[in-house]
Amino acid sequence: MAGAYDDRDGKIWMDGKLTDWRDANVHILTHAMHYASSVFEGERCYNGKIFKSREHSERLHFSAGQLDFEIPYTVDELEAAKQEVLTANGLTDAYVRAVAWRGAGEDMGVASAKNPVRVAIAAWEWGNYYGDAKMKGAKLDIAKWKRPSPETIPSHAKAAGLYMICTLSKHAAEAKGCSDAMMFDYRGYVAEATGANIFFVKDGEVHTPDPDCFLNGLTRQTVIGMLKDRQIKVHERHIMPEELESFEQCWLTGTAAEVTPVGKIGDYNFEVGALTRDISEGYEKLVRE
């Protein structure tokens, strides 16, 4: 599948039924378009099975609750809808996007309690998120924007509005020839990339930021489990910027990113080492079991 995302063949599940891809549209006065009242999930299907599918559906419900709305479909109904979309589009290896939002209704100010909640699920073929960086190591910029305090945003929801500064940071990074950007948090600690969690290796042990003000990704949790199964010590903690110089290896995790090695962050260089490759290859095998 290629071309603009609004001009493709196929089917999208929307509000309980399959819709022709080009007809899966919303009104210009949709509340989410104006006030970011939207949550979503990015999922990957391998060999006909969505990895951690149910956990994604459960998190979609959780995120909606964080934004004070309720998804009008149960987790089981979302699970069935995903399979319906994959089957309708003839996909066995795909990226799956589920999204829920406040639609157009009686409210068009900040408040939107009277507006209906809409839900859609789409799926398409999508290769490596970072292209050939998956093998050679991604090059990251350091973002000027910081992940905000959880007192200012619902930081543990996968909510559309939280990605505004991520888009700005990734655009700035790409303008410099980088694949992505690493972000600090509001206190100055290392946080994450624009759409992926981050890990570092030093002296055979792994260090990863404590997700106390950003999303604790499902892939992140999976990789931590893999490391512990390998008897590798994992330190979930606050990481200071000056520590970057001492780390030997680095990788990113996310449903889209999977496990992607990092070769450079700003002026800091990292080896695409044995542990990074082992975790990347191990993850590739795990998701296809």
PDB file of C-alpha atoms in Angstrom, residues 45-224:
ATOM      1  CA  CYS A  45       0.679  -7.635  13.575  1.00  0.00           C
ATOM      2  CA  TYR A  46       3.194 -10.411  12.866  1.00  0.00           C
ATOM      3  CA  ASN A  47       2.191 -13.550  10.981  1.00  0.00           C
ATOM      4  CA  GLY A  48      -1.482 -12.800  11.541  1.00  0.00           C
ATOM      5  CA  LYS A  49      -1.220 -12.082  15.283  1.00  0.00           C
ATOM      6  CA  ILE A  50      -1.126  -8.622  16.879  1.00  0.00           C
ATOM      7  CA  PHE A  51       1.603  -8.531  19.522  1.00  0.00           C
ATOM      8  CA  LYS A  52       0.121  -7.697  22.943  1.00  0.00           C
ATOM      9  CA  SER A  53      -3.153  -6.828  21.248  1.00  0.00           C
ATOM     10  CA  ARG A  54      -5.329  -7.014  24.335  1.00  0.00           C
ATOM     11  CA  GLU A  55      -2.920  -4.870  26.379  1.00  0.00           C
ATOM     12  CA  HIS A  56      -3.171  -2.216  23.667  1.00  0.00           C
ATOM     13  CA  SER A  57      -6.970  -2.279  23.752  1.00  0.00           C
ATOM     14  CA  GLU A  58      -6.937  -2.049  27.542  1.00  0.00           C
ATOM     15  CA  ARG A  59      -4.564   0.915  27.382  1.00  0.00           C
ATOM     16  CA  LEU A  60      -6.823   2.659  24.862  1.00  0.00           C
ATOM     17  CA  HIS A  61      -9.621   2.431  27.432  1.00  0.00           C
ATOM     18  CA  PHE A  62      -7.284   3.699  30.163  1.00  0.00           C
ATOM     19  CA  SER A  63      -6.131   6.659  28.046  1.00  0.00           C
ATOM     20  CA  ALA A  64      -9.718   7.622  27.262  1.00  0.00           C
ATOM     21  CA  GLY A  65     -10.500   7.622  30.969  1.00  0.00           C
ATOM     22  CA  GLN A  66      -7.553   9.937  31.560  1.00  0.00           C
ATOM     23  CA  LEU A  67      -9.147  12.358  29.069  1.00  0.00           C
ATOM     24  CA  ASP A  68     -12.538  12.021  30.786  1.00  0.00           C
ATOM     25  CA  PHE A  69     -14.394  10.052  28.159  1.00  0.00           C
ATOM     26  CA  GLU A  70     -15.498   6.453  27.759  1.00  0.00           C
ATOM     27  CA  ILE A  71     -14.984   4.282  24.690  1.00  0.00           C
ATOM     28  CA  PRO A  72     -18.360   2.856  23.582  1.00  0.00           C
ATOM     29  CA  TYR A  73     -16.866  -0.539  22.699  1.00  0.00           C
ATOM     30  CA  THR A  74     -15.559  -3.179  25.075  1.00  0.00           C
ATOM     31  CA  VAL A  75     -12.045  -4.564  24.890  1.00  0.00           C
ATOM     32  CA  ASP A  76     -13.467  -7.744  23.359  1.00  0.00           C
ATOM     33  CA  GLU A  77     -15.302  -5.740  20.710  1.00  0.00           C
ATOM     34  CA  LEU A  78     -12.125  -3.830  19.847  1.00  0.00           C
ATOM     35  CA  GLU A  79     -10.224  -7.096  19.582  1.00  0.00           C
ATOM     36  CA  ALA A  80     -12.804  -8.482  17.157  1.00  0.00           C
ATOM     37  CA  ALA A  81     -12.754  -5.248  15.135  1.00  0.00           C
ATOM     38  CA  LYS A  82      -8.986  -5.420  14.684  1.00  0.00           C
ATOM     39  CA  GLN A  83      -9.227  -8.918  13.274  1.00  0.00           C
ATOM     40  CA  GLU A  84     -12.060  -7.790  11.011  1.00  0.00           C
ATOM     41  CA  VAL A  85      -9.871  -5.002   9.621  1.00  0.00           C
ATOM     42  CA  LEU A  86      -6.886  -7.276   9.023  1.00  0.00           C
ATOM     43  CA  THR A  87      -9.048  -9.857   7.268  1.00  0.00           C
ATOM     44  CA  ALA A  88     -10.861  -7.265   5.140  1.00  0.00           C
ATOM     45  CA  ASN A  89      -7.545  -5.868   3.933  1.00  0.00           C
ATOM     46  CA  GLY A  90      -5.831  -9.239   3.484  1.00  0.00           C
ATOM     47  CA  LEU A  91      -3.040  -8.381   5.913  1.00  0.00           C
ATOM     48  CA  THR A  92      -0.980 -10.733   8.068  1.00  0.00           C
ATOM     49  CA  ASP A  93       1.981  -8.412   8.721  1.00  0.00           C
ATOM     50  CA  ALA A  94       0.830  -4.877   9.384  1.00  0.00           C
ATOM     51  CA  TYR A  95       0.759  -1.804  11.546  1.00  0.00           C
ATOM     52  CA  VAL A  96      -2.605  -1.325  13.280  1.00  0.00           C
ATOM     53  CA  ARG A  97      -3.848   2.082  14.429  1.00  0.00           C
ATOM     54  CA  ALA A  98      -6.808   2.296  16.809  1.00  0.00           C
ATOM     55  CA  VAL A  99      -8.043   5.795  17.635  1.00  0.00           C
ATOM     56  CA  ALA A 100     -10.878   7.169  19.770  1.00  0.00           C
ATOM     57  CA  TRP A 101     -11.948  10.790  19.883  1.00  0.00           C
ATOM     58  CA  ARG A 102     -14.677  13.245  20.754  1.00  0.00           C
ATOM     59  CA  GLY A 103     -16.518  13.974  17.536  1.00  0.00           C
ATOM     60  CA  ALA A 104     -18.731  16.781  16.319  1.00  0.00           C
ATOM     61  CA  GLY A 105     -21.802  17.425  18.446  1.00  0.00           C
ATOM     62  CA  GLU A 106     -23.583  20.054  20.491  1.00  0.00           C
ATOM     63  CA  ASP A 107     -20.391  21.333  22.129  1.00  0.00           C
ATOM     64  CA  MET A 108     -17.744  23.331  20.287  1.00  0.00           C
ATOM     65  CA  GLY A 109     -15.946  25.036  23.138  1.00  0.00           C
ATOM     66  CA  VAL A 110     -13.390  23.516  25.462  1.00  0.00           C
ATOM     67  CA  ALA A 111     -16.098  21.410  27.115  1.00  0.00           C
ATOM     68  CA  SER A 112     -17.314  18.480  25.057  1.00  0.00           C
ATOM     69  CA  ALA A 113     -19.380  16.225  27.320  1.00  0.00           C
ATOM     70  CA  LYS A 114     -22.359  16.310  24.935  1.00  0.00           C
ATOM     71  CA  ASN A 115     -20.370  15.141  21.918  1.00  0.00           C
ATOM     72  CA  PRO A 116     -20.319  11.514  20.749  1.00  0.00           C
ATOM     73  CA  VAL A 117     -17.172   9.431  21.150  1.00  0.00           C
ATOM     74  CA  ARG A 118     -16.005   8.027  17.821  1.00  0.00           C
ATOM     75  CA  VAL A 119     -13.709   5.030  17.282  1.00  0.00           C
ATOM     76  CA  ALA A 120     -11.786   3.838  14.229  1.00  0.00           C
ATOM     77  CA  ILE A 121      -9.265   1.111  13.450  1.00  0.00           C
ATOM     78  CA  ALA A 122      -7.038   1.074  10.367  1.00  0.00           C
ATOM     79  CA  ALA A 123      -4.223  -1.240   9.277  1.00  0.00           C
ATOM     80  CA  TRP A 124      -1.536  -1.001   6.638  1.00  0.00           C
ATOM     81  CA  GLU A 125       1.854  -2.414   5.711  1.00  0.00           C
ATOM     82  CA  TRP A 126       4.655  -0.453   7.344  1.00  0.00           C
ATOM     83  CA  GLY A 127       8.346  -1.350   7.332  1.00  0.00           C
ATOM     84  CA  ASN A 128      11.122  -0.215   9.678  1.00  0.00           C
ATOM     85  CA  TYR A 129      10.148   3.043  11.408  1.00  0.00           C
ATOM     86  CA  TYR A 130      13.723   4.320  11.198  1.00  0.00           C
ATOM     87  CA  GLY A 131      14.616   2.735   7.855  1.00  0.00           C
ATOM     88  CA  ASP A 132      18.173   1.377   7.627  1.00  0.00           C
ATOM     89  CA  ALA A 133      18.941   2.751  11.122  1.00  0.00           C
ATOM     90  CA  LYS A 134      17.505  -0.558  12.316  1.00  0.00           C
ATOM     91  CA  MET A 135      20.810  -2.120  11.239  1.00  0.00           C
ATOM     92  CA  LYS A 136      23.329   0.728  11.361  1.00  0.00           C
ATOM     93  CA  GLY A 137      22.162   2.690  14.389  1.00  0.00           C
ATOM     94  CA  ALA A 138      19.959   5.770  14.432  1.00  0.00           C
ATOM     95  CA  LYS A 139      21.336   9.288  14.682  1.00  0.00           C
ATOM     96  CA  LEU A 140      19.472  11.426  17.236  1.00  0.00           C
ATOM     97  CA  ASP A 141      19.322  15.154  17.805  1.00  0.00           C
ATOM     98  CA  ILE A 142      18.735  16.578  21.290  1.00  0.00           C
ATOM     99  CA  ALA A 143      15.357  18.311  21.437  1.00  0.00           C
ATOM    100  CA  LYS A 144      14.848  21.790  22.836  1.00  0.00           C
ATOM    101  CA  TRP A 145      11.378  20.800  24.072  1.00  0.00           C
ATOM    102  CA  LYS A 146      11.012  18.900  27.333  1.00  0.00           C
ATOM    103  CA  ARG A 147       8.507  16.324  28.534  1.00  0.00           C
ATOM    104  CA  PRO A 148       6.175  18.217  30.902  1.00  0.00           C
ATOM    105  CA  SER A 149       5.403  17.560  34.542  1.00  0.00           C
ATOM    106  CA  PRO A 150       2.565  15.069  35.194  1.00  0.00           C
ATOM    107  CA  GLU A 151       0.934  17.905  37.136  1.00  0.00           C
ATOM    108  CA  THR A 152       0.383  19.687  33.795  1.00  0.00           C
ATOM    109  CA  ILE A 153      -0.713  16.864  31.472  1.00  0.00           C
ATOM    110  CA  PRO A 154      -2.096  13.298  31.720  1.00  0.00           C
ATOM    111  CA  SER A 155       1.391  11.999  30.967  1.00  0.00           C
ATOM    112  CA  HIS A 156       0.555   8.298  31.216  1.00  0.00           C
ATOM    113  CA  ALA A 157      -2.178   8.447  28.577  1.00  0.00           C
ATOM    114  CA  LYS A 158      -1.377   7.819  24.932  1.00  0.00           C
ATOM    115  CA  ALA A 159      -3.106  11.026  23.965  1.00  0.00           C
ATOM    116  CA  ALA A 160      -2.744  12.870  20.664  1.00  0.00           C
ATOM    117  CA  GLY A 161      -2.105  16.296  22.185  1.00  0.00           C
ATOM    118  CA  LEU A 162       0.978  15.104  24.044  1.00  0.00           C
ATOM    119  CA  TYR A 163       2.744  14.541  20.717  1.00  0.00           C
ATOM    120  CA  MET A 164       2.724  18.174  19.583  1.00  0.00           C
ATOM    121  CA  ILE A 165       6.222  18.856  20.939  1.00  0.00           C
ATOM    122  CA  CYS A 166       7.328  15.469  19.609  1.00  0.00           C
ATOM    123  CA  THR A 167       6.357  16.504  16.076  1.00  0.00           C
ATOM    124  CA  LEU A 168       8.257  19.784  16.481  1.00  0.00           C
ATOM    125  CA  SER A 169      11.302  17.963  17.831  1.00  0.00           C
ATOM    126  CA  LYS A 170      11.314  15.320  15.101  1.00  0.00           C
ATOM    127  CA  HIS A 171      10.977  17.930  12.361  1.00  0.00           C
ATOM    128  CA  ALA A 172      13.942  19.835  13.791  1.00  0.00           C
ATOM    129  CA  ALA A 173      15.947  16.603  13.992  1.00  0.00           C
ATOM    130  CA  GLU A 174      15.177  15.590  10.418  1.00  0.00           C
ATOM    131  CA  ALA A 175      16.225  19.045   9.220  1.00  0.00           C
ATOM    132  CA  LYS A 176      19.664  18.256  10.693  1.00  0.00           C
ATOM    133  CA  GLY A 177      19.853  14.865   8.998  1.00  0.00           C
ATOM    134  CA  CYS A 178      18.873  12.896  12.119  1.00  0.00           C
ATOM    135  CA  SER A 179      16.301  10.126  12.445  1.00  0.00           C
ATOM    136  CA  ASP A 180      14.784  11.413  15.676  1.00  0.00           C
ATOM    137  CA  ALA A 181      15.416  13.470  18.793  1.00  0.00           C
ATOM    138  CA  MET A 182      16.019  12.572  22.408  1.00  0.00           C
ATOM    139  CA  MET A 183      14.053  14.621  24.906  1.00  0.00           C
ATOM    140  CA  PHE A 184      14.821  15.614  28.475  1.00  0.00           C
ATOM    141  CA  ASP A 185      12.039  16.009  31.017  1.00  0.00           C
ATOM    142  CA  TYR A 186      10.972  19.147  32.877  1.00  0.00           C
ATOM    143  CA  ARG A 187      13.624  18.495  35.563  1.00  0.00           C
ATOM    144  CA  GLY A 188      16.456  18.032  33.073  1.00  0.00           C
ATOM    145  CA  TYR A 189      16.641  14.223  33.262  1.00  0.00           C
ATOM    146  CA  VAL A 190      16.905  12.066  30.146  1.00  0.00           C
ATOM    147  CA  ALA A 191      13.348  11.057  29.185  1.00  0.00           C
ATOM    148  CA  GLU A 192      12.721   9.395  25.808  1.00  0.00           C
ATOM    149  CA  ALA A 193      12.738   9.907  22.045  1.00  0.00           C
ATOM    150  CA  THR A 194       9.770  11.525  20.327  1.00  0.00           C
ATOM    151  CA  GLY A 195       7.896   8.245  19.965  1.00  0.00           C
ATOM    152  CA  ALA A 196      10.055   5.623  21.649  1.00  0.00           C
ATOM    153  CA  ASN A 197      11.577   4.779  25.018  1.00  0.00           C
ATOM    154  CA  ILE A 198      15.353   4.694  25.441  1.00  0.00           C
ATOM    155  CA  PHE A 199      17.879   2.295  26.983  1.00  0.00           C
ATOM    156  CA  PHE A 200      21.610   2.539  27.677  1.00  0.00           C
ATOM    157  CA  VAL A 201      24.322  -0.035  28.405  1.00  0.00           C
ATOM    158  CA  LYS A 202      27.313   0.411  30.700  1.00  0.00           C
ATOM    159  CA  ASP A 203      29.618  -2.320  32.047  1.00  0.00           C
ATOM    160  CA  GLY A 204      27.174  -5.047  31.069  1.00  0.00           C
ATOM    161  CA  GLU A 205      24.230  -3.482  32.894  1.00  0.00           C
ATOM    162  CA  VAL A 206      21.271  -1.601  31.441  1.00  0.00           C
ATOM    163  CA  HIS A 207      19.997   1.820  32.451  1.00  0.00           C
ATOM    164  CA  THR A 208      16.664   3.290  31.366  1.00  0.00           C
ATOM    165  CA  PRO A 209      14.793   6.407  32.523  1.00  0.00           C
ATOM    166  CA  ASP A 210      12.087   6.020  35.150  1.00  0.00           C
ATOM    167  CA  PRO A 211       8.807   6.639  33.250  1.00  0.00           C
ATOM    168  CA  ASP A 212       7.357   8.938  35.882  1.00  0.00           C
ATOM    169  CA  CYS A 213       6.383  11.677  33.424  1.00  0.00           C
ATOM    170  CA  PHE A 214       6.052   9.847  30.100  1.00  0.00           C
ATOM    171  CA  LEU A 215       4.515   6.683  28.671  1.00  0.00           C
ATOM    172  CA  ASN A 216       5.778   3.372  30.031  1.00  0.00           C
ATOM    173  CA  GLY A 217       5.674   1.653  26.666  1.00  0.00           C
ATOM    174  CA  LEU A 218       4.516  -1.922  26.203  1.00  0.00           C
ATOM    175  CA  THR A 219       7.654  -2.647  24.177  1.00  0.00           C
ATOM    176  CA  ARG A 220       9.731  -1.086  26.948  1.00  0.00           C
ATOM    177  CA  GLN A 221       8.118  -3.416  29.476  1.00  0.00           C
ATOM    178  CA  THR A 222       8.658  -6.389  27.176  1.00  0.00           C
ATOM    179  CA  VAL A 223      12.351  -5.603  26.720  1.00  0.00           C
ATOM    180  CA  ILE A 224      12.888  -5.177  30.456  1.00  0.00           C
TER     181      ILE A 224
END
